[in-house]
Each structure stands twice: as structure tokens, then as C-alpha cells.
Amino acid sequence: MSNSSGSYTPLLAVLPGDGVGVEVVDQGLVVLDAVSRRFGWQYRTERALVGGAAIDAEGTALPDETLALCKRADAVYFGAVGGPKWDDPRASVRPEQGILALRKGLKLYANLRPVKLFSALIAQSVLKEEIVRGTDVIVIRELTGGLYFGKPSKRWTTAGGTMKAVDTLAYSEHEIERVLRTGFELARGRRKKLASVDKANVLNSGRLWREVATRVAKEYPDVEVEHVLVDSAAMYLMKRPASFDVMVTENMFGDILTDEAAVLAGSMGMLPSASLGTGKNRVGGTLGLYEPIHGTALYTPEVVGSGKANPIAAILSAAMMLRYSLSMPEAGDAIETAVQGVLDDGYRTSDIAGGPNERGVKVVKTEELGRLVAERVEQLRIK
Ligand code: IPM
Ligand code: MG
């Protein structure tokens, strides 16, 4: 499909999912519309069901037509899945299967989770200002292997009537190498430091990880490498967060470390993510999936529909989408600058509002924050 000037118009697959996912994605789209006006840039969207919404409508968390749409799209804009309605641990279909199957189905093995503390929110961090100041790390979570996908993964009852369950942490050399390379390449464009996180003192998979990391590191002599055990990494994120630049780790370690790292940025409602593979799209970028890391778990069911959800993680995910998939890096920068401006002006959702005595803070609802960012994007002067 083409626009009036005859060039191709990128297609976004929009998958809001469940609960607050729907609300925050709506605000991301409001901001993308502002980008469209500001930069004279055209895009198309098609919506599809995923997660609990898809289970209710079609009995599966990732309907075939949703996956097919994502495969023909240039980028996937994703909200969040899950909720108490589908939380029965014995259910055979679960909303989370939707996002896991999408990551696997689109071969998105590198999940980039930038943790950057906006200066306006420094007081919001649970850590002392002198420790947290300057924090700017990208955690790269391996996304299609490890504990989330290893086989066997099952639950059974033994002949003696005991219930058992197993999950498997499996990695091939190739899987480790490619995600580390993503990390090294990224580090080269940043502060040239990489922390490779493993559990080499206990796990075989951890020792393979470290061996591969040591080998690949030789090809990047300009990047300073640190090997860190995952338990130490959890501690160092609290003790010296600003010392990290790029951190690369196994799927589940990354899941855990990024929720921990989110408190550095003031709230999980601030953290965007990009999931990338090697597939190219039709606008010269990488086919990627963009989602806030908070999922639905951050927000209690009462938050849904109350206007309390923080849309910034979803809005910053849209900025990453412009940068990595849509070949519009300057528009991604514009969104980040606009978010910073809105925070500097004192606007907050309640999760980042601080104590009742914080001066100059104006608590606004999800929609208003989205509108404020969109307005700023349109008003920005681009150098
Ligand atoms: C995340 C989430 C997901 C995960 C859930 C919703 C399946 O926690 O993206 O971090 O565990 O990967
Ligand atoms: Mg998580």
C-alpha cells in the first residue's frame, strides 16, 4: 500500500491485549499521530486480539490471524496480557502464552530494556540520589531460549501420588552468541562497557554462557567486559547502578533483573522495551515488537479504567519502534525529549507522583499525560 506521494506506508500491528494494556497503547497511538503531523509521516494500523481478550473470543491466546498480521506488519505495538479472570493455575490456556508464542513465532531473541532515570524523577527512586544519579543501562534479555522455552517443561503425578514439575534451562552456543553480539554492537555505540550475566558457578548452561562470552569478547577489544554472577548482578544494580552500560543475560534472569532495575527509574510504569530478531521489514528496519515491561501485573484490577495507569512506558516503546523498526530515529528522539519536558514541568501519574509535599507536582490521568506528550511532540523545534 502506498501514500499520496507514492511511497510505501508502514503497517503497525496493534495488539493492546488486556486491562491497562488497552489504555496505555491508546496513548502511544495519540503520540504517534502527533509524530505523523509533526514529521509529515504516514503509517497504517491494524488491530488484533491477544492474551485474555483472545481467549474469550477464540479460545486461544494467540489466534492464527494475529500471528499472520504480525508477520506481514513492519512492527508490532503491544500492550499487556493477563488478569485475574484468567489466573487459574490449572487452566490449559493462559494469556501469557500469547506474548511468549509471539516472541518465539517472530524469532525475536533480543529484548532491549533501557533503564534510564529522568532527572525530574530522581527523588522517586528508592535509592539515595548519589547512588542512582547517572543511571543509564540497557539490559538485553535473551528472549526465545533458556528457562522459558527449554524442554522438558511439564507437570505430572508419580505412581506414588506425588506431584512433580520440571522446567529446563537449555541454550545452544548459537543462541548465546547472537544475543551477546547484539549487546557488543550496542555497547560500541554507547559507553563501550558490557556486563555478561550468568550463573557459571552452579549451572552448566552458565558455564557455556561464560565461555561463549569470553570468546566473542575477543572480537570486540574496544569494549570492556565484566562477567557477573546473576545474584551479584542483582546486588550491584542496587549498589552501583550507574556503573553499568549494557548488560546481557538469560531469559528468566533478565525478566527478574529488569523488574528490579525498574525501581531505579522510579516506577515500572516508565520502562519500555524492544524485542528484535534479524528479520527485516519493508522500511529498511528490523521487524520488532514493542511493549512496556510492566505487563498487567503492576496494576491491580481497580486501576483498570481509573486513569491511573502510567502511559510513559508505552509511549517510550513507540519511540523505540520509530528508531529500530520504522527508520525514524529523529521522531524517536522527539518523543523522548517531549516526555522529559512533560516530567520537568511537573506532570505525573500517581505511581511517580512522590509524597504529598513534593512541590510543583501535578497528578494527571493516563489520557492527559498522553495528550501533553503529544502536544509537545508537535511543538518541538527540531535542530
Ligand atoms: C515480561 C513479563 C512476561 C515475561 C510475562 C507477562 C509472560 O513479565 O515481559 O517481563 O515473563 O516475559
Ligand atoms: Mg517480567
mmCIF file of C-alpha atoms and ligand atoms in Angstrom:
data_model
loop_
_atom_site.group_PDB
_atom_site.id
_atom_site.type_symbol
_atom_site.label_atom_id
_atom_site.label_comp_id
_atom_site.label_asym_id
_atom_site.label_seq_id
_atom_site.Cartn_x
_atom_site.Cartn_y
_atom_site.Cartn_z
ATOM 1 C CA MET A 1 0.000 0.000 0.000
ATOM 2 C CA SER A 2 1.267 3.484 -0.743
ATOM 3 C CA ASN A 3 0.521 7.009 0.384
ATOM 4 C CA SER A 4 -0.238 10.057 -1.761
ATOM 5 C CA SER A 5 3.434 10.549 -2.652
ATOM 6 C CA GLY A 6 3.589 7.001 -3.998
ATOM 7 C CA SER A 7 5.945 5.603 -1.367
ATOM 8 C CA TYR A 8 5.180 2.632 0.856
ATOM 9 C CA THR A 9 3.189 3.297 4.062
ATOM 10 C CA PRO A 10 4.406 1.222 7.040
ATOM 11 C CA LEU A 11 1.929 -1.095 8.740
ATOM 12 C CA LEU A 12 1.772 -1.375 12.527
ATOM 13 C CA ALA A 13 0.129 -4.418 14.066
ATOM 14 C CA VAL A 14 -1.564 -3.027 17.182
ATOM 15 C CA LEU A 15 -2.165 -5.623 19.912
ATOM 16 C CA PRO A 16 -3.441 -3.826 23.021
ATOM 17 C CA GLY A 17 -4.187 -7.072 24.890
ATOM 18 C CA ASP A 18 -5.862 -6.833 28.280
ATOM 19 C CA GLY A 19 -6.529 -4.405 31.122
ATOM 20 C CA VAL A 20 -4.247 -1.375 31.235
ATOM 21 C CA GLY A 21 -2.592 -2.575 28.021
ATOM 22 C CA VAL A 22 -5.510 -1.094 26.104
ATOM 23 C CA GLU A 23 -5.282 2.264 27.894
ATOM 24 C CA VAL A 24 -1.548 2.775 27.536
ATOM 25 C CA VAL A 25 -1.416 1.680 23.887
ATOM 26 C CA ASP A 26 -4.153 4.215 23.104
ATOM 27 C CA GLN A 27 -1.895 6.961 24.444
ATOM 28 C CA GLY A 28 1.068 5.684 22.449
ATOM 29 C CA LEU A 29 -1.093 5.976 19.330
ATOM 30 C CA VAL A 30 -2.089 9.539 20.264
ATOM 31 C CA VAL A 31 1.629 10.367 20.379
ATOM 32 C CA LEU A 32 2.291 8.568 17.067
ATOM 33 C CA ASP A 33 -0.449 10.671 15.489
ATOM 34 C CA ALA A 34 1.398 13.753 16.706
ATOM 35 C CA VAL A 35 4.597 12.373 15.142
ATOM 36 C CA SER A 36 2.678 11.865 11.928
ATOM 37 C CA ARG A 37 1.591 15.519 11.861
ATOM 38 C CA ARG A 38 4.921 16.899 13.040
ATOM 39 C CA PHE A 39 7.085 14.927 10.625
ATOM 40 C CA GLY A 40 4.644 14.550 7.725
ATOM 41 C CA TRP A 41 4.996 10.797 8.195
ATOM 42 C CA GLN A 42 2.287 8.290 7.300
ATOM 43 C CA TYR A 43 1.519 4.964 8.877
ATOM 44 C CA ARG A 44 -1.323 2.441 8.940
ATOM 45 C CA THR A 45 -2.568 0.323 11.804
ATOM 46 C CA GLU A 46 -4.431 -2.964 12.046
ATOM 47 C CA ARG A 47 -5.647 -4.247 15.392
ATOM 48 C CA ALA A 48 -5.754 -7.840 16.564
ATOM 49 C CA LEU A 49 -6.613 -9.805 19.673
ATOM 50 C CA VAL A 50 -4.054 -11.354 22.010
ATOM 51 C CA GLY A 51 -3.991 -12.689 25.585
ATOM 52 C CA GLY A 52 -7.137 -12.955 27.681
ATOM 53 C CA ALA A 53 -9.174 -10.988 25.154
ATOM 54 C CA ALA A 54 -8.268 -13.579 22.515
ATOM 55 C CA ILE A 55 -9.007 -16.480 24.876
ATOM 56 C CA ASP A 56 -12.505 -15.077 25.484
ATOM 57 C CA ALA A 57 -13.192 -14.548 21.792
ATOM 58 C CA GLU A 58 -11.417 -17.523 20.217
ATOM 59 C CA GLY A 59 -10.251 -19.896 22.933
ATOM 60 C CA THR A 60 -6.547 -19.293 22.276
ATOM 61 C CA ALA A 61 -4.106 -16.611 23.488
ATOM 62 C CA LEU A 62 -2.570 -16.128 20.037
ATOM 63 C CA PRO A 63 -5.050 -16.668 17.201
ATOM 64 C CA ASP A 64 -3.545 -17.583 13.813
ATOM 65 C CA GLU A 65 -4.770 -14.362 12.242
ATOM 66 C CA THR A 66 -2.977 -12.311 14.913
ATOM 67 C CA LEU A 67 0.334 -14.045 14.225
ATOM 68 C CA ALA A 68 -0.223 -13.697 10.474
ATOM 69 C CA LEU A 69 -0.867 -9.957 10.848
ATOM 70 C CA CYS A 70 2.316 -9.536 12.917
ATOM 71 C CA LYS A 71 4.332 -11.372 10.278
ATOM 72 C CA ARG A 72 3.206 -9.094 7.488
ATOM 73 C CA ALA A 73 3.473 -5.915 9.569
ATOM 74 C CA ASP A 74 6.577 -3.687 9.773
ATOM 75 C CA ALA A 75 6.380 -3.510 13.577
ATOM 76 C CA VAL A 76 4.193 -4.820 16.376
ATOM 77 C CA TYR A 77 2.919 -2.452 19.051
ATOM 78 C CA PHE A 78 1.895 -4.473 22.079
ATOM 79 C CA GLY A 79 0.143 -3.540 25.343
ATOM 80 C CA ALA A 80 -0.050 -6.157 28.086
ATOM 81 C CA VAL A 81 -1.720 -9.507 28.724
ATOM 82 C CA GLY A 82 -3.250 -11.232 31.726
ATOM 83 C CA GLY A 83 -5.583 -10.537 34.595
ATOM 84 C CA PRO A 84 -7.393 -12.228 37.497
ATOM 85 C CA LYS A 85 -10.110 -13.538 35.189
ATOM 86 C CA TRP A 86 -7.653 -15.946 33.531
ATOM 87 C CA ASP A 87 -5.415 -16.650 36.517
ATOM 88 C CA ASP A 88 -6.416 -20.236 37.361
ATOM 89 C CA PRO A 89 -3.035 -22.047 37.654
ATOM 90 C CA ARG A 90 -4.618 -25.212 36.256
ATOM 91 C CA ALA A 91 -6.050 -23.596 33.141
ATOM 92 C CA SER A 92 -4.617 -25.082 29.963
ATOM 93 C CA VAL A 93 -4.784 -21.764 28.093
ATOM 94 C CA ARG A 94 -3.211 -18.722 29.696
ATOM 95 C CA PRO A 95 -2.969 -15.136 28.411
ATOM 96 C CA GLU A 96 0.836 -15.120 28.847
ATOM 97 C CA GLN A 97 1.090 -17.837 26.190
ATOM 98 C CA GLY A 98 0.120 -15.107 23.705
ATOM 99 C CA ILE A 99 3.217 -12.983 24.222
ATOM 100 C CA LEU A 100 5.534 -15.977 24.573
ATOM 101 C CA ALA A 101 4.291 -17.506 21.309
ATOM 102 C CA LEU A 102 4.664 -14.162 19.546
ATOM 103 C CA ARG A 103 8.274 -13.731 20.684
ATOM 104 C CA LYS A 104 9.054 -17.253 19.511
ATOM 105 C CA GLY A 105 6.938 -17.100 16.350
ATOM 106 C CA LEU A 106 8.588 -13.865 15.208
ATOM 107 C CA LYS A 107 12.064 -15.109 16.297
ATOM 108 C CA LEU A 108 12.639 -12.054 18.500
ATOM 109 C CA TYR A 109 15.608 -13.250 20.503
ATOM 110 C CA ALA A 110 16.975 -9.947 21.824
ATOM 111 C CA ASN A 111 14.858 -7.950 24.243
ATOM 112 C CA LEU A 112 16.256 -4.479 24.860
ATOM 113 C CA ARG A 113 15.163 -2.904 28.130
ATOM 114 C CA PRO A 114 16.665 0.539 28.674
ATOM 115 C CA VAL A 115 16.656 1.736 32.270
ATOM 116 C CA LYS A 116 17.230 5.458 32.301
ATOM 117 C CA LEU A 117 16.470 7.724 35.181
ATOM 118 C CA PHE A 118 14.861 11.009 34.137
ATOM 119 C CA SER A 119 16.388 13.737 36.290
ATOM 120 C CA ALA A 120 12.928 15.014 37.265
ATOM 121 C CA LEU A 121 12.267 11.665 38.934
ATOM 122 C CA ILE A 122 15.492 11.320 40.882
ATOM 123 C CA ALA A 123 13.657 11.747 44.186
ATOM 124 C CA GLN A 124 11.268 8.980 43.149
ATOM 125 C CA SER A 125 13.929 6.314 43.181
ATOM 126 C CA VAL A 126 14.104 4.207 46.309
ATOM 127 C CA LEU A 127 17.887 4.599 46.262
ATOM 128 C CA LYS A 128 19.935 7.531 47.503
ATOM 129 C CA GLU A 129 20.437 10.232 44.943
ATOM 130 C CA GLU A 130 24.241 9.897 44.887
ATOM 131 C CA ILE A 131 23.968 6.196 44.058
ATOM 132 C CA VAL A 132 21.291 6.367 41.411
ATOM 133 C CA ARG A 133 22.323 9.565 39.627
ATOM 134 C CA GLY A 134 23.511 8.944 36.077
ATOM 135 C CA THR A 135 21.903 5.505 35.763
ATOM 136 C CA ASP A 136 21.586 4.645 32.074
ATOM 137 C CA VAL A 137 21.779 0.938 31.350
ATOM 138 C CA ILE A 138 20.290 -1.241 28.636
ATOM 139 C CA VAL A 139 19.539 -4.754 29.795
ATOM 140 C CA ILE A 140 19.413 -7.217 26.906
ATOM 141 C CA ARG A 141 17.340 -10.164 27.895
ATOM 142 C CA GLU A 142 17.644 -13.298 25.743
ATOM 143 C CA LEU A 143 14.028 -13.905 24.768
ATOM 144 C CA THR A 144 13.443 -17.148 22.892
ATOM 145 C CA GLY A 145 15.512 -19.682 24.831
ATOM 146 C CA GLY A 146 16.524 -20.580 28.362
ATOM 147 C CA LEU A 147 14.132 -21.457 31.154
ATOM 148 C CA TYR A 148 11.078 -20.096 29.355
ATOM 149 C CA PHE A 149 11.307 -22.481 26.425
ATOM 150 C CA GLY A 150 13.531 -25.423 27.422
ATOM 151 C CA LYS A 151 12.111 -28.957 27.144
ATOM 152 C CA PRO A 152 11.003 -30.885 29.115
ATOM 153 C CA SER A 153 8.589 -28.469 30.719
ATOM 154 C CA LYS A 154 5.696 -30.299 32.330
ATOM 155 C CA ARG A 155 3.873 -31.373 35.443
ATOM 156 C CA TRP A 156 2.815 -34.891 36.362
ATOM 157 C CA THR A 157 1.789 -37.154 39.228
ATOM 158 C CA THR A 158 4.020 -40.094 40.042
ATOM 159 C CA ALA A 159 2.750 -43.651 40.594
ATOM 160 C CA GLY A 160 3.090 -42.968 44.326
ATOM 161 C CA GLY A 161 0.737 -39.985 44.006
ATOM 162 C CA THR A 162 3.366 -37.209 44.351
ATOM 163 C CA MET A 163 3.003 -34.182 42.121
ATOM 164 C CA LYS A 164 6.120 -33.140 40.248
ATOM 165 C CA ALA A 165 7.028 -30.430 37.765
ATOM 166 C CA VAL A 166 10.075 -29.648 35.658
ATOM 167 C CA ASP A 167 11.344 -26.742 33.568
ATOM 168 C CA THR A 168 14.623 -26.801 31.675
ATOM 169 C CA LEU A 169 17.324 -24.182 31.225
ATOM 170 C CA ALA A 170 18.784 -25.057 27.834
ATOM 171 C CA TYR A 171 20.957 -22.980 25.495
ATOM 172 C CA SER A 172 22.895 -23.642 22.342
ATOM 173 C CA GLU A 173 26.159 -21.882 21.619
ATOM 174 C CA HIS A 174 24.493 -20.140 18.683
ATOM 175 C CA GLU A 175 21.676 -18.730 20.828
ATOM 176 C CA ILE A 176 24.128 -17.320 23.357
ATOM 177 C CA GLU A 177 26.455 -15.912 20.741
ATOM 178 C CA ARG A 178 23.884 -13.995 18.712
ATOM 179 C CA VAL A 179 22.360 -12.185 21.704
ATOM 180 C CA LEU A 180 25.825 -11.310 23.018
ATOM 181 C CA ARG A 181 26.689 -9.872 19.622
ATOM 182 C CA THR A 182 23.607 -7.662 19.823
ATOM 183 C CA GLY A 183 24.980 -6.463 23.154
ATOM 184 C CA PHE A 184 28.512 -5.809 21.897
ATOM 185 C CA GLU A 185 27.257 -3.897 18.849
ATOM 186 C CA LEU A 186 25.034 -1.781 21.060
ATOM 187 C CA ALA A 187 27.839 -1.141 23.552
ATOM 188 C CA ARG A 188 30.035 0.139 20.711
ATOM 189 C CA GLY A 189 27.546 2.929 20.086
ATOM 190 C CA ARG A 190 27.363 3.757 23.796
ATOM 191 C CA ARG A 191 29.918 3.791 26.628
ATOM 192 C CA LYS A 192 31.659 0.612 25.418
ATOM 193 C CA LYS A 193 31.031 -1.470 28.513
ATOM 194 C CA LEU A 194 29.298 -4.833 28.653
ATOM 195 C CA ALA A 195 28.334 -6.925 31.664
ATOM 196 C CA SER A 196 27.666 -10.555 30.781
ATOM 197 C CA VAL A 197 25.474 -12.073 33.494
ATOM 198 C CA ASP A 198 25.406 -15.829 34.157
ATOM 199 C CA LYS A 199 25.392 -18.445 36.916
ATOM 200 C CA ALA A 200 28.645 -20.130 35.889
ATOM 201 C CA ASN A 201 29.488 -21.236 39.424
ATOM 202 C CA VAL A 202 26.499 -23.607 39.521
ATOM 203 C CA LEU A 203 24.881 -24.203 36.121
ATOM 204 C CA ASN A 204 26.266 -25.917 33.045
ATOM 205 C CA SER A 205 24.329 -23.503 30.882
ATOM 206 C CA GLY A 206 26.023 -20.691 32.827
ATOM 207 C CA ARG A 207 29.479 -22.080 32.131
ATOM 208 C CA LEU A 208 28.698 -22.375 28.423
ATOM 209 C CA TRP A 209 27.383 -18.804 28.508
ATOM 210 C CA ARG A 210 30.625 -17.543 30.049
ATOM 211 C CA GLU A 211 32.806 -19.485 27.621
ATOM 212 C CA VAL A 212 30.953 -18.074 24.634
ATOM 213 C CA ALA A 213 31.022 -14.559 26.092
ATOM 214 C CA THR A 214 34.784 -14.794 26.640
ATOM 215 C CA ARG A 215 35.326 -15.936 23.056
ATOM 216 C CA VAL A 216 33.052 -13.338 21.444
ATOM 217 C CA ALA A 217 34.600 -10.578 23.579
ATOM 218 C CA LYS A 218 37.939 -11.092 21.780
ATOM 219 C CA GLU A 219 36.316 -9.725 18.638
ATOM 220 C CA TYR A 220 35.376 -6.537 20.458
ATOM 221 C CA PRO A 221 38.639 -5.429 22.121
ATOM 222 C CA ASP A 222 37.312 -1.868 22.328
ATOM 223 C CA VAL A 223 34.512 -2.999 24.667
ATOM 224 C CA GLU A 224 35.336 -3.517 28.338
ATOM 225 C CA VAL A 225 33.763 -6.773 29.555
ATOM 226 C CA GLU A 226 32.742 -7.773 33.046
ATOM 227 C CA HIS A 227 31.426 -11.286 33.845
ATOM 228 C CA VAL A 228 28.964 -11.124 36.714
ATOM 229 C CA LEU A 229 27.093 -13.869 38.518
ATOM 230 C CA VAL A 230 23.369 -13.210 38.440
ATOM 231 C CA ASP A 231 22.991 -12.986 42.214
ATOM 232 C CA SER A 232 25.822 -10.458 42.380
ATOM 233 C CA ALA A 233 24.283 -8.576 39.454
ATOM 234 C CA ALA A 234 21.061 -8.216 41.451
ATOM 235 C CA MET A 235 23.081 -6.682 44.275
ATOM 236 C CA TYR A 236 25.277 -4.446 42.094
ATOM 237 C CA LEU A 237 22.173 -2.988 40.416
ATOM 238 C CA MET A 238 21.331 -1.540 43.827
ATOM 239 C CA LYS A 239 24.899 -0.693 44.881
ATOM 240 C CA ARG A 240 26.381 0.767 41.711
ATOM 241 C CA PRO A 241 23.657 1.054 39.036
ATOM 242 C CA ALA A 242 25.382 3.904 37.220
ATOM 243 C CA SER A 243 28.440 1.738 36.529
ATOM 244 C CA PHE A 244 26.531 -0.413 34.018
ATOM 245 C CA ASP A 245 26.193 0.360 30.328
ATOM 246 C CA VAL A 246 24.966 -2.777 28.516
ATOM 247 C CA MET A 247 24.021 -5.923 30.439
ATOM 248 C CA VAL A 248 23.275 -9.205 28.611
ATOM 249 C CA THR A 249 21.606 -12.185 30.221
ATOM 250 C CA GLU A 250 19.493 -15.328 30.089
ATOM 251 C CA ASN A 251 15.722 -15.093 29.582
ATOM 252 C CA MET A 252 14.492 -15.560 33.152
ATOM 253 C CA PHE A 253 17.434 -13.764 34.773
ATOM 254 C CA GLY A 254 16.568 -10.814 32.538
ATOM 255 C CA ASP A 255 12.904 -10.974 33.481
ATOM 256 C CA ILE A 256 13.804 -10.721 37.157
ATOM 257 C CA LEU A 257 16.645 -8.212 36.906
ATOM 258 C CA THR A 258 14.588 -5.777 34.844
ATOM 259 C CA ASP A 259 11.758 -5.620 37.363
ATOM 260 C CA GLU A 260 14.414 -4.912 39.957
ATOM 261 C CA ALA A 261 16.085 -2.308 37.738
ATOM 262 C CA ALA A 262 12.743 -0.620 37.140
ATOM 263 C CA VAL A 263 12.716 0.751 40.662
ATOM 264 C CA LEU A 264 15.854 2.694 39.733
ATOM 265 C CA ALA A 265 13.822 4.598 37.169
ATOM 266 C CA GLY A 266 11.129 5.457 39.713
ATOM 267 C CA SER A 267 8.427 3.054 38.558
ATOM 268 C CA MET A 268 7.867 0.071 36.338
ATOM 269 C CA GLY A 269 5.459 2.339 34.505
ATOM 270 C CA MET A 270 8.492 4.093 32.994
ATOM 271 C CA LEU A 271 10.246 1.194 31.253
ATOM 272 C CA PRO A 272 9.808 0.468 27.539
ATOM 273 C CA SER A 273 11.186 -2.460 25.590
ATOM 274 C CA ALA A 274 12.043 -3.556 22.076
ATOM 275 C CA SER A 275 12.226 -7.191 21.013
ATOM 276 C CA LEU A 276 14.325 -7.734 17.933
ATOM 277 C CA GLY A 277 15.487 -10.567 15.715
ATOM 278 C CA THR A 278 17.194 -10.498 12.374
ATOM 279 C CA GLY A 279 14.078 -10.230 10.172
ATOM 280 C CA LYS A 280 13.970 -7.055 8.071
ATOM 281 C CA ASN A 281 10.827 -5.110 7.271
ATOM 282 C CA ARG A 282 9.818 -3.072 4.220
ATOM 283 C CA VAL A 283 11.034 0.269 5.565
ATOM 284 C CA GLY A 284 14.659 -0.722 5.989
ATOM 285 C CA GLY A 285 14.365 -1.503 9.697
ATOM 286 C CA THR A 286 14.190 -4.654 11.799
ATOM 287 C CA LEU A 287 10.849 -6.322 12.383
ATOM 288 C CA GLY A 288 10.348 -5.796 16.089
ATOM 289 C CA LEU A 289 7.804 -5.937 18.872
ATOM 290 C CA TYR A 290 7.487 -3.017 21.268
ATOM 291 C CA GLU A 291 5.883 -3.276 24.681
ATOM 292 C CA PRO A 292 6.011 -1.703 28.120
ATOM 293 C CA ILE A 293 7.682 -4.102 30.545
ATOM 294 C CA HIS A 294 5.054 -3.618 33.247
ATOM 295 C CA GLY A 295 2.522 -6.077 31.854
ATOM 296 C CA THR A 296 -0.772 -6.216 33.698
ATOM 297 C CA ALA A 297 0.767 -7.407 36.970
ATOM 298 C CA LEU A 298 1.904 -3.943 38.058
ATOM 299 C CA TYR A 299 -1.626 -2.681 38.221
ATOM 300 C CA THR A 300 -4.297 -4.074 40.490
ATOM 301 C CA PRO A 301 -7.659 -4.684 38.794
ATOM 302 C CA GLU A 302 -9.051 -1.491 40.371
ATOM 303 C CA VAL A 303 -6.555 0.552 38.354
ATOM 304 C CA VAL A 304 -8.067 -0.635 35.079
ATOM 305 C CA GLY A 305 -10.291 2.145 33.765
ATOM 306 C CA SER A 306 -9.376 4.544 36.594
ATOM 307 C CA GLY A 307 -6.949 6.651 34.570
ATOM 308 C CA LYS A 308 -4.101 5.849 36.958
ATOM 309 C CA ALA A 309 -2.004 3.754 34.577
ATOM 310 C CA ASN A 310 1.245 5.409 33.544
ATOM 311 C CA PRO A 311 1.392 5.566 29.724
ATOM 312 C CA ILE A 312 5.076 6.593 29.596
ATOM 313 C CA ALA A 313 6.444 3.045 29.202
ATOM 314 C CA ALA A 314 4.140 2.507 26.216
ATOM 315 C CA ILE A 315 4.959 5.940 24.778
ATOM 316 C CA LEU A 316 8.709 5.310 25.099
ATOM 317 C CA SER A 317 8.165 1.899 23.481
ATOM 318 C CA ALA A 318 6.677 3.750 20.494
ATOM 319 C CA ALA A 319 9.864 5.864 20.416
ATOM 320 C CA MET A 320 11.963 2.678 20.259
ATOM 321 C CA MET A 321 9.709 1.405 17.457
ATOM 322 C CA LEU A 322 10.367 4.544 15.426
ATOM 323 C CA ARG A 323 14.098 4.118 15.967
ATOM 324 C CA TYR A 324 14.598 0.387 15.363
ATOM 325 C CA SER A 325 11.777 -0.590 13.016
ATOM 326 C CA LEU A 326 10.488 2.492 11.265
ATOM 327 C CA SER A 327 13.709 4.293 10.281
ATOM 328 C CA MET A 328 12.540 7.463 12.039
ATOM 329 C CA PRO A 329 15.206 7.951 14.744
ATOM 330 C CA GLU A 330 14.650 11.699 14.918
ATOM 331 C CA ALA A 331 10.977 11.104 15.744
ATOM 332 C CA GLY A 332 12.040 8.671 18.484
ATOM 333 C CA ASP A 333 14.303 11.392 19.912
ATOM 334 C CA ALA A 334 11.442 13.895 19.719
ATOM 335 C CA ILE A 335 9.195 11.646 21.812
ATOM 336 C CA GLU A 336 11.896 11.165 24.457
ATOM 337 C CA THR A 337 12.532 14.905 24.625
ATOM 338 C CA ALA A 338 8.795 15.529 24.917
ATOM 339 C CA VAL A 339 8.452 13.026 27.787
ATOM 340 C CA GLN A 340 11.341 14.688 29.575
ATOM 341 C CA GLY A 341 9.744 18.101 29.089
ATOM 342 C CA VAL A 342 6.407 16.958 30.479
ATOM 343 C CA LEU A 343 8.129 15.469 33.539
ATOM 344 C CA ASP A 344 10.259 18.603 34.008
ATOM 345 C CA ASP A 345 7.010 20.611 34.016
ATOM 346 C CA GLY A 346 5.871 18.514 36.975
ATOM 347 C CA TYR A 347 3.201 16.336 35.349
ATOM 348 C CA ARG A 348 2.966 12.855 36.829
ATOM 349 C CA THR A 349 0.714 9.828 37.009
ATOM 350 C CA SER A 350 0.191 8.701 40.588
ATOM 351 C CA ASP A 351 2.877 5.956 40.502
ATOM 352 C CA ILE A 352 5.590 8.611 40.039
ATOM 353 C CA ALA A 353 3.991 11.446 41.974
ATOM 354 C CA GLY A 354 6.106 11.162 45.130
ATOM 355 C CA GLY A 355 4.996 12.267 48.542
ATOM 356 C CA PRO A 356 2.132 14.672 49.158
ATOM 357 C CA ASN A 357 4.567 17.507 49.806
ATOM 358 C CA GLU A 358 6.514 17.364 46.618
ATOM 359 C CA ARG A 359 6.403 20.870 45.198
ATOM 360 C CA GLY A 360 5.168 21.687 41.723
ATOM 361 C CA VAL A 361 3.853 18.203 41.027
ATOM 362 C CA LYS A 362 0.587 17.925 39.116
ATOM 363 C CA VAL A 363 -1.004 14.487 39.132
ATOM 364 C CA VAL A 364 -2.857 13.804 35.888
ATOM 365 C CA LYS A 365 -4.647 10.834 34.371
ATOM 366 C CA THR A 366 -3.400 8.449 31.704
ATOM 367 C CA GLU A 367 -5.110 10.302 28.857
ATOM 368 C CA GLU A 368 -3.966 13.719 29.920
ATOM 369 C CA LEU A 369 -0.338 12.652 30.160
ATOM 370 C CA GLY A 370 -0.584 11.191 26.661
ATOM 371 C CA ARG A 371 -2.091 14.411 25.339
ATOM 372 C CA LEU A 372 0.621 16.540 26.990
ATOM 373 C CA VAL A 373 3.396 14.460 25.399
ATOM 374 C CA ALA A 374 1.647 14.591 22.019
ATOM 375 C CA GLU A 375 1.313 18.380 22.205
ATOM 376 C CA ARG A 376 4.996 18.732 22.991
ATOM 377 C CA VAL A 377 5.992 16.495 20.113
ATOM 378 C CA GLU A 378 4.078 18.780 17.779
ATOM 379 C CA GLN A 379 5.574 21.936 19.258
ATOM 380 C CA LEU A 380 9.196 20.786 19.366
ATOM 381 C CA ARG A 381 11.688 22.618 17.260
ATOM 382 C CA ILE A 382 13.920 20.057 15.607
ATOM 383 C CA LYS A 383 17.550 21.052 15.292
HETATM 384 C C1 IPM B 1 7.750 -9.526 30.909
HETATM 385 C C2 IPM B 1 6.582 -10.226 31.538
HETATM 386 C C3 IPM B 1 6.287 -11.505 30.761
HETATM 387 C C4 IPM B 1 7.509 -12.397 30.892
HETATM 388 C C5 IPM B 1 5.008 -12.245 31.163
HETATM 389 C C6 IPM B 1 3.797 -11.375 31.045
HETATM 390 C C7 IPM B 1 4.833 -13.512 30.379
HETATM 391 O O1 IPM B 1 6.833 -10.460 32.880
HETATM 392 O O2 IPM B 1 7.694 -9.233 29.698
HETATM 393 O O3 IPM B 1 8.721 -9.238 31.608
HETATM 394 O O4 IPM B 1 7.646 -13.111 31.887
HETATM 395 O O5 IPM B 1 8.341 -12.378 29.985
HETATM 396 MG MG MG B 2 8.591 -9.556 33.602
#
